[in-house]
Short mmCIF file of C-alpha atoms and ligand atoms in Angstrom, two decimals:
data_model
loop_
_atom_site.label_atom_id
_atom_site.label_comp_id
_atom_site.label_asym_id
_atom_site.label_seq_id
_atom_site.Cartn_x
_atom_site.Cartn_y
_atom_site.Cartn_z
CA UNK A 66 -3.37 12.84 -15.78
CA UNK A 67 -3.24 10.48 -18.89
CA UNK A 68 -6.02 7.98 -19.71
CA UNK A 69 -5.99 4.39 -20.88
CA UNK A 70 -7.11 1.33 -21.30
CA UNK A 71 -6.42 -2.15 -22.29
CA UNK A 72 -9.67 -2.04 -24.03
CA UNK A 73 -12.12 -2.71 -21.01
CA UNK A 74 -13.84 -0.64 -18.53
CA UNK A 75 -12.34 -1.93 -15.73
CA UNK A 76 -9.15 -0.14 -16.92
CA UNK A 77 -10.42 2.73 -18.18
CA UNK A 78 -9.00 4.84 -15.57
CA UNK A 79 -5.51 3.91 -15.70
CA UNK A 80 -2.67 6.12 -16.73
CA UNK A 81 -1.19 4.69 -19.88
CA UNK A 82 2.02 5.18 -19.64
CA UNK A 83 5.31 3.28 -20.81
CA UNK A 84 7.26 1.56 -18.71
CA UNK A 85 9.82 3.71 -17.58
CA UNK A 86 11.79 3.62 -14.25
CA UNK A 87 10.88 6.46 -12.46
CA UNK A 88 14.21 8.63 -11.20
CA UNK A 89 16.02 6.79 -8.83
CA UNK A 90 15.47 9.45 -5.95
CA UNK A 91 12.29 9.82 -6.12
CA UNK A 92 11.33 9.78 -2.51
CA UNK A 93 9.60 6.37 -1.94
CA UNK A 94 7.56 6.10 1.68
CA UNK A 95 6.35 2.34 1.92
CA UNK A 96 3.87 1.38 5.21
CA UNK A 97 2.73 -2.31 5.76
CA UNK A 98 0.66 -3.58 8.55
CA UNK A 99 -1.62 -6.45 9.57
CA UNK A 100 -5.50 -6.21 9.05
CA UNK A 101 -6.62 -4.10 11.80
CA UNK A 102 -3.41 -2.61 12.07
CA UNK A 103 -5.22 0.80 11.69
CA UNK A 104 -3.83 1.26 8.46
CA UNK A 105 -5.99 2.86 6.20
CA UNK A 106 -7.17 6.03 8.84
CA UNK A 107 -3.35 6.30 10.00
CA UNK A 108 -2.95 6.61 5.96
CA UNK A 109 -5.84 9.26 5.65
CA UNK A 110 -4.71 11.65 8.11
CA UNK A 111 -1.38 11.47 7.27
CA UNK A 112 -2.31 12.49 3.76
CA UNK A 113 -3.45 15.53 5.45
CA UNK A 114 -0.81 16.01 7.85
CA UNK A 115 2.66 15.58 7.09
CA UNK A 116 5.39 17.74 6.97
CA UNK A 117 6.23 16.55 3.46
CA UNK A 118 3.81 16.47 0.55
CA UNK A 119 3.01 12.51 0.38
CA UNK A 120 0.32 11.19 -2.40
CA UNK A 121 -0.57 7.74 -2.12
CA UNK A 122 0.10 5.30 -4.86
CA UNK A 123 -3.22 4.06 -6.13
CA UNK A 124 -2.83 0.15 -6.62
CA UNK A 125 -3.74 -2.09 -9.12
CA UNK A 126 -5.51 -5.48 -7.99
CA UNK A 127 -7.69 -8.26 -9.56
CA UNK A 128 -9.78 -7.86 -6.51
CA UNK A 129 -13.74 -7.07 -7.33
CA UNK A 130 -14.41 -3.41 -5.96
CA UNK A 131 -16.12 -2.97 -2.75
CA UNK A 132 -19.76 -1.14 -2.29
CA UNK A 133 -17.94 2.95 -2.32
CA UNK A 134 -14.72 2.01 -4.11
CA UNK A 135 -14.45 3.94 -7.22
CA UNK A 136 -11.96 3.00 -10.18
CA UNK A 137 -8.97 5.30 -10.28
CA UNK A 138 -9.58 6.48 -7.02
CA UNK A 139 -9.36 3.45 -4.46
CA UNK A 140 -7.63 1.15 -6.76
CA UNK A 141 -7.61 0.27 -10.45
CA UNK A 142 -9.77 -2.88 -10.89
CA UNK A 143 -8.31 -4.63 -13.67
CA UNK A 144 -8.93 -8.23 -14.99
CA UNK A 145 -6.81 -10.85 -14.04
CA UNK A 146 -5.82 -10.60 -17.99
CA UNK A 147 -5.21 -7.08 -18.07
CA UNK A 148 -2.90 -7.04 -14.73
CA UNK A 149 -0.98 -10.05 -16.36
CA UNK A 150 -0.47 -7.99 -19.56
CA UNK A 151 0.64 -4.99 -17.57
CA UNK A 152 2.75 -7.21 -15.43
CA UNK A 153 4.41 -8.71 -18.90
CA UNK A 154 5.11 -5.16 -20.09
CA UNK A 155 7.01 -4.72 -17.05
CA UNK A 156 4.79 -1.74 -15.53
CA UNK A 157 4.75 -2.97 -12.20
CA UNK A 158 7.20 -1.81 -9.28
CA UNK A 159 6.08 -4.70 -7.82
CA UNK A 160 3.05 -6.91 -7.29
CA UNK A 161 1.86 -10.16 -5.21
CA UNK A 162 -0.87 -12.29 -4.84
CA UNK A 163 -1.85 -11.34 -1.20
CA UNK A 164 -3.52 -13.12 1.27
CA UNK A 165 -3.62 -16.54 -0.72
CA UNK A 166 -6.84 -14.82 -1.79
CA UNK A 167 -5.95 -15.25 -5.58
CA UNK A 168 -6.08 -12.01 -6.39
CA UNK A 169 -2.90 -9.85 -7.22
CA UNK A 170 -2.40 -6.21 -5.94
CA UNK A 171 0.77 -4.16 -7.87
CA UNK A 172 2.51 -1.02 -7.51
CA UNK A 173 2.48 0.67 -11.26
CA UNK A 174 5.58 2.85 -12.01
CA UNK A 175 3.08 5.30 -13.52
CA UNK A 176 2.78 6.23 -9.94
CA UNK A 177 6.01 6.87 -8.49
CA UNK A 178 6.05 8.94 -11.57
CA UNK A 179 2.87 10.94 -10.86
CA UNK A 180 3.96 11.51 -7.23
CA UNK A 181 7.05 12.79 -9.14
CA UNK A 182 5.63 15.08 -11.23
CA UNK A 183 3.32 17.10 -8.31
CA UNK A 184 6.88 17.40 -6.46
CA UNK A 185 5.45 14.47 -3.73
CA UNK A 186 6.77 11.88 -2.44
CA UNK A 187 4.66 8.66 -2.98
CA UNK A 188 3.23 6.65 -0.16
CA UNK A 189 2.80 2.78 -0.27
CA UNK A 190 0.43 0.79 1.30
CA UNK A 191 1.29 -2.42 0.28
CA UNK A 192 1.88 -6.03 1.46
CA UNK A 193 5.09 -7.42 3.28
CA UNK A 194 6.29 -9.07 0.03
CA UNK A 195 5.51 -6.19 -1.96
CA UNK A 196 7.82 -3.81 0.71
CA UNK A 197 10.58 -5.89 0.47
CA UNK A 198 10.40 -6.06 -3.21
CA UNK A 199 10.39 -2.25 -2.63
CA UNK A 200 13.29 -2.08 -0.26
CA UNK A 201 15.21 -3.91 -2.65
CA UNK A 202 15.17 -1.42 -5.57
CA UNK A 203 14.80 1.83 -3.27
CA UNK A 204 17.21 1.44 -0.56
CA UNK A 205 17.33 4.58 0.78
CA UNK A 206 13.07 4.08 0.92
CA UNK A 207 11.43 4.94 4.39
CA UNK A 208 9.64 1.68 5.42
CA UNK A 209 7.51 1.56 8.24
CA UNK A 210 5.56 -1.59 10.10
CA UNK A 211 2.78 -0.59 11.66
CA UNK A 212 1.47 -2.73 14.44
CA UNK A 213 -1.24 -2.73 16.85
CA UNK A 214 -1.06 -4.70 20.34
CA UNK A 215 -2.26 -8.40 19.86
CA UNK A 216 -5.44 -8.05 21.52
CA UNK A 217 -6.61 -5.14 18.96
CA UNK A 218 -6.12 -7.02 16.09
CA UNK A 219 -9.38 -9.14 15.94
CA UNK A 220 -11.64 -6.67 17.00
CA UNK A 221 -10.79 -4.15 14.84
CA UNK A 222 -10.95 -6.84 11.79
CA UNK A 223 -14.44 -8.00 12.87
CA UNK A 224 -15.91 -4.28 13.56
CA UNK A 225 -15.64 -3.66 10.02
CA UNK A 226 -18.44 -6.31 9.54
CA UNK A 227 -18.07 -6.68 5.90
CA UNK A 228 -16.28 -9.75 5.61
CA UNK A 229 -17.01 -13.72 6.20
CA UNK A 230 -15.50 -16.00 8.98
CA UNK A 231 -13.13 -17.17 6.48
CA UNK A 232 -12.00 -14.01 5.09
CA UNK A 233 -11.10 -12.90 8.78
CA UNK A 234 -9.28 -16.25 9.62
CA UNK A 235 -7.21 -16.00 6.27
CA UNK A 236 -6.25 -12.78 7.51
CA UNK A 237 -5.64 -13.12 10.75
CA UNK A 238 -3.04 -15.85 9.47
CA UNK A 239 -1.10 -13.62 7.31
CA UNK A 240 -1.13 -10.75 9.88
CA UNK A 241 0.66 -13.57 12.04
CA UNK A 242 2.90 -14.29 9.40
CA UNK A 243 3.58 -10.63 8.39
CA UNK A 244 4.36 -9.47 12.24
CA UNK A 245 7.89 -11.71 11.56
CA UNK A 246 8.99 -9.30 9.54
CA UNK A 247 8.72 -6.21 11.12
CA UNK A 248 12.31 -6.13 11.45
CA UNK A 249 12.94 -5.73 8.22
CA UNK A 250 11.40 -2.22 7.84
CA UNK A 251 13.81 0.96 8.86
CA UNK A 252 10.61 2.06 11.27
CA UNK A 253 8.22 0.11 13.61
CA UNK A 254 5.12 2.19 14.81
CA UNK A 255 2.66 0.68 17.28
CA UNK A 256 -0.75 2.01 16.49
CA UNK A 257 -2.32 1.80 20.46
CA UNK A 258 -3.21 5.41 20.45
CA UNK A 259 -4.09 6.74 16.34
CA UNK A 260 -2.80 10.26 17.10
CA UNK A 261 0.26 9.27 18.75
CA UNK A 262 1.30 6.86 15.51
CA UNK A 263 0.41 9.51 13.42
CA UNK A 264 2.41 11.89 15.13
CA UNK A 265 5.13 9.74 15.35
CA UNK A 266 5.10 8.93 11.27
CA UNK A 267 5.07 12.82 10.98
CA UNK A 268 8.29 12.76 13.10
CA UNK A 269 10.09 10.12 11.36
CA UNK A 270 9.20 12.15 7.81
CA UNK A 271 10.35 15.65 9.09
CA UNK A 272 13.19 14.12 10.36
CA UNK A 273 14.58 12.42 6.70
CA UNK A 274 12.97 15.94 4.98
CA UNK A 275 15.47 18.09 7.67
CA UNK A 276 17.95 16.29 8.78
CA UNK A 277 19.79 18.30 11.69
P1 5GP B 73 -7.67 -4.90 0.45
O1 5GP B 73 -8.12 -5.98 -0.47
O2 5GP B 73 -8.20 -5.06 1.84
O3 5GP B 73 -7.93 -3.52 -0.13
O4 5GP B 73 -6.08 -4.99 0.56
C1 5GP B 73 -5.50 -6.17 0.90
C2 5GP B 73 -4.01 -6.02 1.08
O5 5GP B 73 -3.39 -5.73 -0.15
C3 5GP B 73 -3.59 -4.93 2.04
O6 5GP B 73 -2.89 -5.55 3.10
C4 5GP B 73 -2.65 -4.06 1.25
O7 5GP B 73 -1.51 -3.71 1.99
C5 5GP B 73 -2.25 -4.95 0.08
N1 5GP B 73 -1.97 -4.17 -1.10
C6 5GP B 73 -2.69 -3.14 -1.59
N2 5GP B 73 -2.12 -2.65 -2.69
C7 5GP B 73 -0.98 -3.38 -2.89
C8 5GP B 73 0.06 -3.33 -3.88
O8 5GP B 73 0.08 -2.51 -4.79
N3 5GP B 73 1.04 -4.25 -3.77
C9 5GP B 73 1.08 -5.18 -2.77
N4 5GP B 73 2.11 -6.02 -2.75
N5 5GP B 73 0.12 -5.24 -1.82
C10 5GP B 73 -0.89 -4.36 -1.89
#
């Protein structure tokens, strides 16, 4: 993969890459969920487990890393100056600010192109706005909402036990506000039971790979 940087180490890890739009078929997967949704371990096995080769986009965000994320790997920390110039030379597929949290998350192009190039098809785990963004360039894009019954949502949020009382009731807000649009996306998975979401992803993903 190609380096660069905007001239700080929070970017260092970034491919550099002009702006081009990736191939319009490029195979674009896009999953959204509430916190607590399940969606980062329903991500991680699927990386291992579907029928089609799937590598996830790595995001960019203003966010400060977490204790264990690594540059590059979970996301690419960038300054809130470096997104904007990124965003200004038009690298983005698309980006929000998410959460009202004041910090912006983006899709790079670099990506879809990387998934490209290893013969994958990229997988995104981004916000509502962001997948609609999505949808709206790549039609023919398989979105899926993943939920998980009401009840789950807080407890899974709070068993993390890495975030404030605010934090949790900011996102417990948006997770209401994001359930309204599950009927936007082609697919809507309830994650009660992990394996039997993941399976049912896998399904959906053979299914577009082989159609009968
Ligand atoms: P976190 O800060 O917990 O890692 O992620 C917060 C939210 O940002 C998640 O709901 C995730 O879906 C969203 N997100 C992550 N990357 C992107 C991105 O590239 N674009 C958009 N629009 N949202 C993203």
């Amino acid at each position: 993969m190609e380096h660069g940087a905007l001239g700080s180490n929070t970017g260092l890890l970034m491919p550099d890459l002009p702006p081009l739009l990736p191939s319009p078929d490029v195979h674009v997967v896009v999953l959204s969920g509430p916190s607590g949704s399940g969606k980062t371990t329903v991500v991680s096995r699927l990386l291992a487990e579907s029928p089609v080769k799937l590598i996830k986009s790595i995001s960019a965000t203003t966010r400060p890393p977490r204790p264990n994320e690594i540059d590059g790997e979970d996301y690419y920390f960038l300054s809130p100056q470096e997104f904007e110039e990124r965003r200004q030379a038009g690298a983005f597929l698309e980006c929000a600010e998410v959460h009202k949290s004041g910090y912006w998350y983006g899709t790079l192009l670099s990506e879809l192109r990387r998934a490209a190039a290893a013969d994958g098809w990229v997988l995104l785990e981004i916000d509502v706005e962001g997948a609609l963004a999505v949808m709206q360039r790549y039609p023919d894009a398989v979105s899926i909402f993943l939920s998980t019954p009401p009840e789950e949502y807080e407890r899974r949020l709070r068993a993390r036990g890495t975030e404030g009382e605010a934090f949790i009731n900011r996102r417990l807000q948006t997770a209401e506000r994001e359930l309204t649009f599950a009927g936007r996306y082609r697919y809507q998975v309830v994650n009660g039971r992990l394996e039997d979401a993941v399976q049912e992803i896998c399904r959906i993903l053979e299914k577009i790979a082989q159609p009968s």
